[in-house]
XYZ file of C-alpha atoms in Angstrom:
523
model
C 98.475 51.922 75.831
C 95.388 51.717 75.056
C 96.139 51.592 71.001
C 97.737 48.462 72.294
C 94.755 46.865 73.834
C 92.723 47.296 71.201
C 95.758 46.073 68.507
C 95.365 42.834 70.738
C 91.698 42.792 70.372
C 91.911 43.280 66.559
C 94.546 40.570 66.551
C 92.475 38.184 68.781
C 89.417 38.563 65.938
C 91.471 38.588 62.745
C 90.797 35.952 60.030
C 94.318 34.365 61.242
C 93.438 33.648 64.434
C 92.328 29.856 65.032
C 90.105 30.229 68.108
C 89.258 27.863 70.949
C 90.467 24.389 68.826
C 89.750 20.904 70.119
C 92.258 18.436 71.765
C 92.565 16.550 68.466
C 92.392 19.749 66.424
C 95.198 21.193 68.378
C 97.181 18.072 67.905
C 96.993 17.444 64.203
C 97.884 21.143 64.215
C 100.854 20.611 66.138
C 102.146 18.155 63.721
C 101.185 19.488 60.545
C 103.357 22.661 61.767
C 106.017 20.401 62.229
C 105.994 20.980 66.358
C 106.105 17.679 67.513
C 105.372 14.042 66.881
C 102.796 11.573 68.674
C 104.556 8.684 70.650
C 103.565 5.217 70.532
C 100.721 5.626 73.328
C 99.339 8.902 71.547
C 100.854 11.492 73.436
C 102.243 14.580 71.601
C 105.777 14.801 72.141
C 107.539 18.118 71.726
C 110.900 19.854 72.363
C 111.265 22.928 73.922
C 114.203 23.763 72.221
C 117.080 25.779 73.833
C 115.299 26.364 77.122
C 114.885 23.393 79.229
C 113.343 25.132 82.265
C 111.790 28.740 83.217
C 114.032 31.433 82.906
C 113.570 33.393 86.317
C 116.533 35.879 85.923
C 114.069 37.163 82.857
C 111.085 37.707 84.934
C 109.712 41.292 85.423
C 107.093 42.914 86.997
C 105.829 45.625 85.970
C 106.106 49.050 88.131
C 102.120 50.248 88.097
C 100.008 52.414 90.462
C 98.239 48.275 91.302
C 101.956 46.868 91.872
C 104.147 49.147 92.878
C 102.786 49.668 96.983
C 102.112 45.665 97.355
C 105.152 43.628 95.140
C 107.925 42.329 97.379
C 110.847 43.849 94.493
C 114.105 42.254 94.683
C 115.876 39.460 92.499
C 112.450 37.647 92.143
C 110.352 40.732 91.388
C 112.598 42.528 89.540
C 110.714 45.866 88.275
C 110.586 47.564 84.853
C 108.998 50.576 83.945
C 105.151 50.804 81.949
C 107.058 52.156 79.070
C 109.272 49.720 78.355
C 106.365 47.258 78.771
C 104.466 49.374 76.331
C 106.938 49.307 73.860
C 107.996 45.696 73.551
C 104.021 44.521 73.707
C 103.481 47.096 70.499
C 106.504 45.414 69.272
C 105.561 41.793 69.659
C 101.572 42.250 68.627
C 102.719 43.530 65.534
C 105.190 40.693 64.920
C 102.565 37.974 65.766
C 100.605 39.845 63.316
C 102.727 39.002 60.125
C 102.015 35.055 61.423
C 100.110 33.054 59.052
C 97.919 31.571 61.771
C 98.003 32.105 65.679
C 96.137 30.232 68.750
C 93.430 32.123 70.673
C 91.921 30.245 74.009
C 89.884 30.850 76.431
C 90.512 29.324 79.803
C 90.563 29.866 83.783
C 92.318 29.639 86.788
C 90.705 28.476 90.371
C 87.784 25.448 90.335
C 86.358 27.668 92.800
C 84.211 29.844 91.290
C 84.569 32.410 93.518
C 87.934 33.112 93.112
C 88.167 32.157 89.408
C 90.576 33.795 87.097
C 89.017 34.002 83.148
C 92.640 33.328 80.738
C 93.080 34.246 77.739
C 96.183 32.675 75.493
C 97.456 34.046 72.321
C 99.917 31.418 71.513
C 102.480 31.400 68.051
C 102.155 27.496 68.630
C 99.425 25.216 68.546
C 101.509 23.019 71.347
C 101.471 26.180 73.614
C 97.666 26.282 73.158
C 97.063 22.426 73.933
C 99.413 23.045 77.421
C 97.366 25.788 78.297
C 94.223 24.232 77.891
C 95.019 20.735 79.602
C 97.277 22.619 82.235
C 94.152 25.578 82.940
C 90.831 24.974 83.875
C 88.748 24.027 80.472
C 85.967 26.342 81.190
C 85.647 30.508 80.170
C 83.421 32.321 82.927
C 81.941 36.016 82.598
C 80.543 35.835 85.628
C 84.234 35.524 87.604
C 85.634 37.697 90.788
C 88.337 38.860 88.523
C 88.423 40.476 85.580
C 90.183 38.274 82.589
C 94.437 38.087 81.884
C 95.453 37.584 78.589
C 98.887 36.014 78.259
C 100.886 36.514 75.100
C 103.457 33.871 73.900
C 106.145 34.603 71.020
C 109.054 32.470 71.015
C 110.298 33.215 68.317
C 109.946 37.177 68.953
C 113.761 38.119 70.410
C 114.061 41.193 72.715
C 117.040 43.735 72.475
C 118.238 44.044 75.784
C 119.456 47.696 75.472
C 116.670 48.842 73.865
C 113.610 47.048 75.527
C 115.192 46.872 79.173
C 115.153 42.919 79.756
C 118.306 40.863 80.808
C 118.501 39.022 77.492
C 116.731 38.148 74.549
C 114.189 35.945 76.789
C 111.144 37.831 78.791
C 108.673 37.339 80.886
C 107.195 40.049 81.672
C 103.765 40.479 83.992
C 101.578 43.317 84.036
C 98.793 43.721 86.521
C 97.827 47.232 85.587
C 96.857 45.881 82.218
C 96.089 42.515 83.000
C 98.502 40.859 80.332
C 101.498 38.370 80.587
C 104.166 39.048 77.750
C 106.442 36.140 76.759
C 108.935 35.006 74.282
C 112.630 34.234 73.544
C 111.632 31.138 74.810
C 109.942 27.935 74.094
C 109.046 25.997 77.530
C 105.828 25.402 78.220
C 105.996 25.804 82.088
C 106.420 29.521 81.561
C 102.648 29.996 80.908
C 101.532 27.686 83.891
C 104.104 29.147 86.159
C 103.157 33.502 85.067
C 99.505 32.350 85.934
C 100.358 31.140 89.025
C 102.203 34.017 90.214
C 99.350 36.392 89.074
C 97.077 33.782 91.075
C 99.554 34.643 94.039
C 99.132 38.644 94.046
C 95.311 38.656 93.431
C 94.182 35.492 96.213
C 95.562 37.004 99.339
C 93.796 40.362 98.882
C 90.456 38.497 99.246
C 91.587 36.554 102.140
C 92.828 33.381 100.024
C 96.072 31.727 101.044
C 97.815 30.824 97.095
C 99.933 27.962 97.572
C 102.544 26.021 95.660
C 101.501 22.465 96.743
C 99.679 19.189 95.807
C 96.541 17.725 97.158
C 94.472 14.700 98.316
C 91.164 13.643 99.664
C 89.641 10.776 101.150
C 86.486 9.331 101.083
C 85.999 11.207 104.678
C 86.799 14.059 103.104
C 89.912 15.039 105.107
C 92.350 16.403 103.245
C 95.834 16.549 103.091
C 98.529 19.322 101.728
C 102.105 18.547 100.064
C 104.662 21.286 99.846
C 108.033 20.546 98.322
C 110.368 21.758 95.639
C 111.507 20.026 92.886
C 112.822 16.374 93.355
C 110.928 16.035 96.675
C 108.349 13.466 95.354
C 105.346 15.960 95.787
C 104.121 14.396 92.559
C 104.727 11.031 93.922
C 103.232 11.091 96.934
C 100.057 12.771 96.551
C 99.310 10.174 93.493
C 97.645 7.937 95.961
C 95.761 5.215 95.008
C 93.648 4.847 98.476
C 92.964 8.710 98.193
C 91.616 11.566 95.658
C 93.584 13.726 93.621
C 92.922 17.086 94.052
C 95.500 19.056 92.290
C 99.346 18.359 91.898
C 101.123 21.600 92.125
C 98.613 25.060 93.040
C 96.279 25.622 95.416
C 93.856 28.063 97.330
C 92.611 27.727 100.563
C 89.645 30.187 101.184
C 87.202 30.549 103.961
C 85.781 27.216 102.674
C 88.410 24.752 101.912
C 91.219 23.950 99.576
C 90.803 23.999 95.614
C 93.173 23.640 92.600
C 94.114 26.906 90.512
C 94.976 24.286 87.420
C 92.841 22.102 85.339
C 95.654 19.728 84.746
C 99.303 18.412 85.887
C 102.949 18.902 84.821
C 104.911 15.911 86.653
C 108.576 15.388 86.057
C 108.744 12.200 83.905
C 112.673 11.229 84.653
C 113.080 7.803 85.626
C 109.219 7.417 85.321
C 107.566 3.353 85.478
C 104.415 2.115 85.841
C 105.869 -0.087 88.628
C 106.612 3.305 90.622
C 103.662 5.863 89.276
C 101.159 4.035 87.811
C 98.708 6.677 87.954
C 101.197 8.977 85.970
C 102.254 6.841 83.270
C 98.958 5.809 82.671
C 97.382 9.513 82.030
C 100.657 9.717 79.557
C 97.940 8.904 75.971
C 96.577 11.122 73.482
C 95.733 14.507 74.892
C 98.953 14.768 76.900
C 101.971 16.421 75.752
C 105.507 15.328 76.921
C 108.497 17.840 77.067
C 112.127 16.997 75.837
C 111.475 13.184 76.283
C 113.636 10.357 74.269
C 111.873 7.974 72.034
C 113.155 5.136 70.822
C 112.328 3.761 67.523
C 108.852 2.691 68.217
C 108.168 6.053 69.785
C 108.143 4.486 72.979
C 109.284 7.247 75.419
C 112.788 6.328 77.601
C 112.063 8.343 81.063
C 115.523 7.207 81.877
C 117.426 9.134 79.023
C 118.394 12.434 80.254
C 120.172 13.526 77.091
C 117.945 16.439 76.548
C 117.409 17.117 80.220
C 116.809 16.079 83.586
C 113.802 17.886 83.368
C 111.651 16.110 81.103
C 107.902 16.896 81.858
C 104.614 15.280 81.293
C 101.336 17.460 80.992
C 97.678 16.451 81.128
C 94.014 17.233 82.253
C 93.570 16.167 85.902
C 90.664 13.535 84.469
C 93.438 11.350 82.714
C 94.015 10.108 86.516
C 91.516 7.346 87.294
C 90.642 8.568 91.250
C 90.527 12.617 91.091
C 88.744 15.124 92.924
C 86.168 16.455 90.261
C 85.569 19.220 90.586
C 88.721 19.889 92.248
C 88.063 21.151 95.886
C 87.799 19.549 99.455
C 87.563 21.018 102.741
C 90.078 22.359 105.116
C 93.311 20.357 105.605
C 93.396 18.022 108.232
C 97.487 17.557 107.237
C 99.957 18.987 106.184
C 103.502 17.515 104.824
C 106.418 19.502 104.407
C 108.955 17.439 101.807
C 112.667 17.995 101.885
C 115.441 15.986 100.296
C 118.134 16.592 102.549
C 121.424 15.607 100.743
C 123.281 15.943 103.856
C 121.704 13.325 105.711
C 121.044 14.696 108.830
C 117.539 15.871 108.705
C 114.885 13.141 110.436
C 112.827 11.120 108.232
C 109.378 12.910 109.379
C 108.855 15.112 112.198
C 105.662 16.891 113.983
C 105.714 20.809 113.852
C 104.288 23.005 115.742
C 102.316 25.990 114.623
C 105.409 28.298 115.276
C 107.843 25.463 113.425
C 105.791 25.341 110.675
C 105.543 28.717 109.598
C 109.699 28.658 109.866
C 110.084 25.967 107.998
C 107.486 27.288 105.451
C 109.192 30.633 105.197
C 112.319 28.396 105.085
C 111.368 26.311 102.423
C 114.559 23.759 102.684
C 115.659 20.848 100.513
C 119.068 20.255 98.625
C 121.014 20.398 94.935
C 122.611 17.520 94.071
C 125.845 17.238 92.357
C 125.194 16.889 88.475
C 121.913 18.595 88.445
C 123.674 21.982 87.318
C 126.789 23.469 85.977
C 128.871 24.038 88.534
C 127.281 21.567 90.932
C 129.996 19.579 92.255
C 128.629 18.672 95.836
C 125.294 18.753 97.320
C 124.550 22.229 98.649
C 121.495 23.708 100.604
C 118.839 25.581 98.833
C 116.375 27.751 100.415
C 113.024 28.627 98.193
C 110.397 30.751 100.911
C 106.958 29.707 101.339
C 108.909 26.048 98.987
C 107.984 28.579 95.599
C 109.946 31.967 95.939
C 110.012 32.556 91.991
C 106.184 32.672 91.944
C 105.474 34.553 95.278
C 104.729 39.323 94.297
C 103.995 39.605 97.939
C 106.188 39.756 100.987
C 107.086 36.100 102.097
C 105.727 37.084 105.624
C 102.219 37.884 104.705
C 101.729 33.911 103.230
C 103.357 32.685 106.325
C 100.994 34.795 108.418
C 98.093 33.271 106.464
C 99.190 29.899 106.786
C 99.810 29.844 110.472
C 96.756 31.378 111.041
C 95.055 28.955 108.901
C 96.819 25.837 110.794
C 95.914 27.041 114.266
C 91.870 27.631 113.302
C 91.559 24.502 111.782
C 93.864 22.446 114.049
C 95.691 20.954 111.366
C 99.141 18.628 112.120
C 101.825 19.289 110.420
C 104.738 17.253 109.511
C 108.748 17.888 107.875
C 109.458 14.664 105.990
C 112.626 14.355 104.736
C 112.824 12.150 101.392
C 116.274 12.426 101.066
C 119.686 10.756 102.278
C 120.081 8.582 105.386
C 122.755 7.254 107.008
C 125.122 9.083 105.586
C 125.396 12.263 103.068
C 124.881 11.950 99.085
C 127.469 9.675 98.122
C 128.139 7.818 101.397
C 124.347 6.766 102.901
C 121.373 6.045 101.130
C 118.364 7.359 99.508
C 115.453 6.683 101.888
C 112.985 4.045 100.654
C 110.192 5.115 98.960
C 108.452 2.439 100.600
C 109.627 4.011 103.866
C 108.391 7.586 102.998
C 105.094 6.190 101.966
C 104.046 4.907 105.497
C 105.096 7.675 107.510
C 102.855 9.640 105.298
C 100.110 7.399 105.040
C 100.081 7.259 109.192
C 100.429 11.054 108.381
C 97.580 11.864 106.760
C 95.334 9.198 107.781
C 95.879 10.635 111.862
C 97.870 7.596 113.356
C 100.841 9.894 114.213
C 98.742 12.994 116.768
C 99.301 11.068 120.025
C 102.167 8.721 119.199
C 105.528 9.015 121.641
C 108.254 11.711 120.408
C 111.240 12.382 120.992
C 112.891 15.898 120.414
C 116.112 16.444 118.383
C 118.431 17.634 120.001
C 119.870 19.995 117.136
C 116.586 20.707 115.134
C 114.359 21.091 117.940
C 111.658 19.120 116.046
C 109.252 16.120 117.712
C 110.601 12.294 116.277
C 107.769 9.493 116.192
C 109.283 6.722 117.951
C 107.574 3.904 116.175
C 106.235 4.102 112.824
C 104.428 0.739 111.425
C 105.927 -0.230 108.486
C 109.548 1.658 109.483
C 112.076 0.122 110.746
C 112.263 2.203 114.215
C 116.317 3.004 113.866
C 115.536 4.518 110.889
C 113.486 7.460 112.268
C 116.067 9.335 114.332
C 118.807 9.984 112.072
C 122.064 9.982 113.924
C 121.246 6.183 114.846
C 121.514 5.447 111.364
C 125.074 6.817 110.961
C 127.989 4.542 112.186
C 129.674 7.730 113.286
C 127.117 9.648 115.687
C 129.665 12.469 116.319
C 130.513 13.031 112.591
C 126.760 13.267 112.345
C 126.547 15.820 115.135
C 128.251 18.148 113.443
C 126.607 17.653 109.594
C 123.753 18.464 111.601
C 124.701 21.447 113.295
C 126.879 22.687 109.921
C 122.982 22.416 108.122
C 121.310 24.082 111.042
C 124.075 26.869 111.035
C 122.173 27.336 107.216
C 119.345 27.669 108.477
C 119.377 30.262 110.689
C 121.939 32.197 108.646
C 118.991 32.337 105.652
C 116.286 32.824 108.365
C 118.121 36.113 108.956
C 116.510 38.272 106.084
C 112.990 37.495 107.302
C 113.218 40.784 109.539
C 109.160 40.968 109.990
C 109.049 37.196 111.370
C 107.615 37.042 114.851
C 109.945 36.793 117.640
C 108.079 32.710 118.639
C 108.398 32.383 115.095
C 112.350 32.769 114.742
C 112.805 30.702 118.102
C 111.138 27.839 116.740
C 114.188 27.457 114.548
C 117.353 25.258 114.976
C 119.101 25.163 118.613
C 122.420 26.133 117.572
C 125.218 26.410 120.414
């Protein structure tokens, strides 16, 4: 292995290499290679070719004497041996090394400088580099708490399954032995934002920092809120705020000091994007920002609503490109946190005060919903369950971030809130989507303290605390069965979802006893 390393070190310093480029340098790059075009506003538009999204059925850890006591292996971690690993880095090094020209950079990962991760990219394409270094922290430190990564990205290198031990041609393979991230078979960019993260995730709990997949916002009083959600729950949305600072849009640390970002930069869904809706986010979309599997029309305008690549088409730019963020990107400890589901079925209230105990379940739960269309197969909305709202990103046992986080919640007497941005009235298909303008003000009164002390009511079914009045909502809106025009049809939608719940609640066998009870009442 170590004839490896040093290959990659005599790759990294070979005449080839093209190291540390500029924005612009990166971009005219980009196009003289033929990798993408700029759009009317500047921005570099690329395709990511086959692959749309990450590939998480091609993920591997690697089975070390660091990873093999502490990874949570399963169908997310799945485990391959240090020789196969071995082998298919020799194997890729020396076809990168028959390139003409390759992309070295030097990034990080945490704005905290105590926790800061030094990255190192060795990209094929000069598109992969300019992700990495508007996505990452723009800054190399010697001086960090851990000791460097260096991520290697083919995509055009093709694994043999029966030789090199992966599921298909497509890897992703992550190594914390030897501190390197293998990838190729693939083209999309998220996979070298996403392998960060989840080495982010196995290194900041050892030192006593909770790793979180969330967004973040300040005010100018410096409390701070939290926004978990998977994708489609407008976590991008609402924590662009105009009244508030942008900390981070996706991945976060909270240490014995407060919250920071891990990323320099943010990688929002663009689909159906205006300025009317996201201002903030259309307007960082300009030269220096890349945009994935996007549409343009003959101008090179982009057309957010044409899905005929994808329905995941992806913006990605430095956090500076919007006008009111947190530079550097920390704050102090929470004062909120939201919890975003869209629940397709209709039956989950609009927002909802947790306790300590019903937070950490529905964190560990990490609800929200498919909707038909958004996959093959996908005929009906069904229930999808992602722990700690990022399971594909999470080494460790789910338990041990829950732990953290309720611990965290109860020291610094944070609120917490479930805020469902999906259906009401009715299921997908029969009610309606829940304004946005709706969503906005229970958060606002959220995060800005107006809902501690208000009257509740508890649901009956979800055993969750209802705001009776919300300014700004209409007050039938917030309990949910008053919005249906059959109440009992409603009961049980409601008690068919909670059913869900406590049937996926079942593998979390190291969950506290007041933990588990704080679930669904199910009779």
């Amino acid at each position: 292995m170590a004839t490896t390393l040093l290959k990659i070190e005599e790759l990294i310093n070979g005449a080839d290499m093209l190291r540390n480029l500029t924005v612009p340098e990166l971009v005219e790059e980009a196009i003289q290679n033929g990798e993408g075009v700029l759009t009317k506003d500047g921005a570099l538009s690329v395709s990511t070719g086959a692959f749309t999204g990450r590939s998480p059925k091609d993920k591997f850890v690697v089975q070390d004497e660091v990873s093999n006591n502490l990874v949570d292996w399963g169908k997310v971690n799945q485990p391959i041996a240090e020789e196969k690993f071995t082998a298919l880095l020799d194997k890729v090094v020396d076809h990168l090394e028959k390139k003409d020209k390759l992309y070295y950079l030097e990034a990080s990962a945490g704005a905290d400088k105590h926790y800061n991760l030094p990255v190192r990219a060795i990209t094929e394409y000069a598109w992969h580099s300019l992700f990495a270094k508007q996505l990452f922290l723009r800054d190399w430190s010697t001086n960090s708490a851990f000791d460097p990564f260096t991520v290697i990205y083919a995509p055009s290198y093709k694994a043999d399954p029966a030789v090199d031990g992966t599921n298909s041609e497509t890897f992703i393979l992550v190594s914390f032995a030897k501190r390197t991230i293998l990838i190729g078979g693939t083209e999309y960019g998220g996979e070298i934002k996403k392998s960060i993260f989840s080495v982010m995730n196995f290194l900041l709990p050892e030192q006593n920092v909770l790793s979180m997949h969330c967004s973040a916002n300040v005010n100018d009083a410096n409390e701070t809120a939290l926004f978990f959600g998977l994708s489609g729950t407008g976590k991008t949305t609402l924590s662009a705020d105009p009244e508030r600072h942008l900390i981070g849009d996706d991945e976060h640390g909270w240490s014995p000091d407060g919250v920071f970002n891990i990323e320099g930069g943010c990688y929002a869904k663009t689909i159906n994007l205006s300025r009317e809706n996201e201002p903030e986010i259309y307007d960082a979309i300009r030269f220096g920002s890349l945009i994935e599997n996007v549409v343009l029309n003959d101008d090179r305008t982009p057309d957010y609503k044409n899905i005929s690549f994808t329905e995941n088409t992806r913006a990605a730019y430095p956090i500076e490109f919007i006008d009111n963020a947190m530079l550097p990107s920390r704050a102090g400890h929470p004062n909120t946190i939201v919890f975003l589901t869209a629940d397709a079925y209709g039956v989950l209230p609009p927002i909802s005060k947790l306790t300590k105990e019903q937070a950490m379940y529905h964190f560990l739960s990490g609800y929200t919903s498919k909707l038909a269309g958004t996959e093959r197969g996908v005929t009906e909305p069904q229930a999808t369950f992602s722990t700690c709202f990022g399971s594909p990103f999470l080494p460790l046992a789910p338990e041990r971030y829950a732990d953290m986080l309720g611990k965290l919640i109860e020291e610094h007497d944070v609120d917490v809130y479930l805020v469902n941005t999906g259906w009401t009235g009715g299921a997908y298909g029969e009610g309606s989507r829940m304004k946005l303008a709706y969503t906005r003000a229970m958060v606002n009164a959220a995060v800005n303290g107006q809902l501690r002390d208000v009257e509740t009511t508890k649901h009956d079914i979800f055993n969750v605390e209802m705001p009776v009045a919300i300014e700004g909502v209409p007050s039938d809106v917030l309990n949910p069965r008053d919005t249906w025009s059959d109440p009992a049809r409603y009961d049980v939608e409601a008690k068919a979802l909670a059913m869900k719940f406590k049937e996926n609640f079942k593998r979390f066998t190291k969950a506290n006893e007041s933990v588990i009870a704080a679930g669904p009442l199910v009779i």
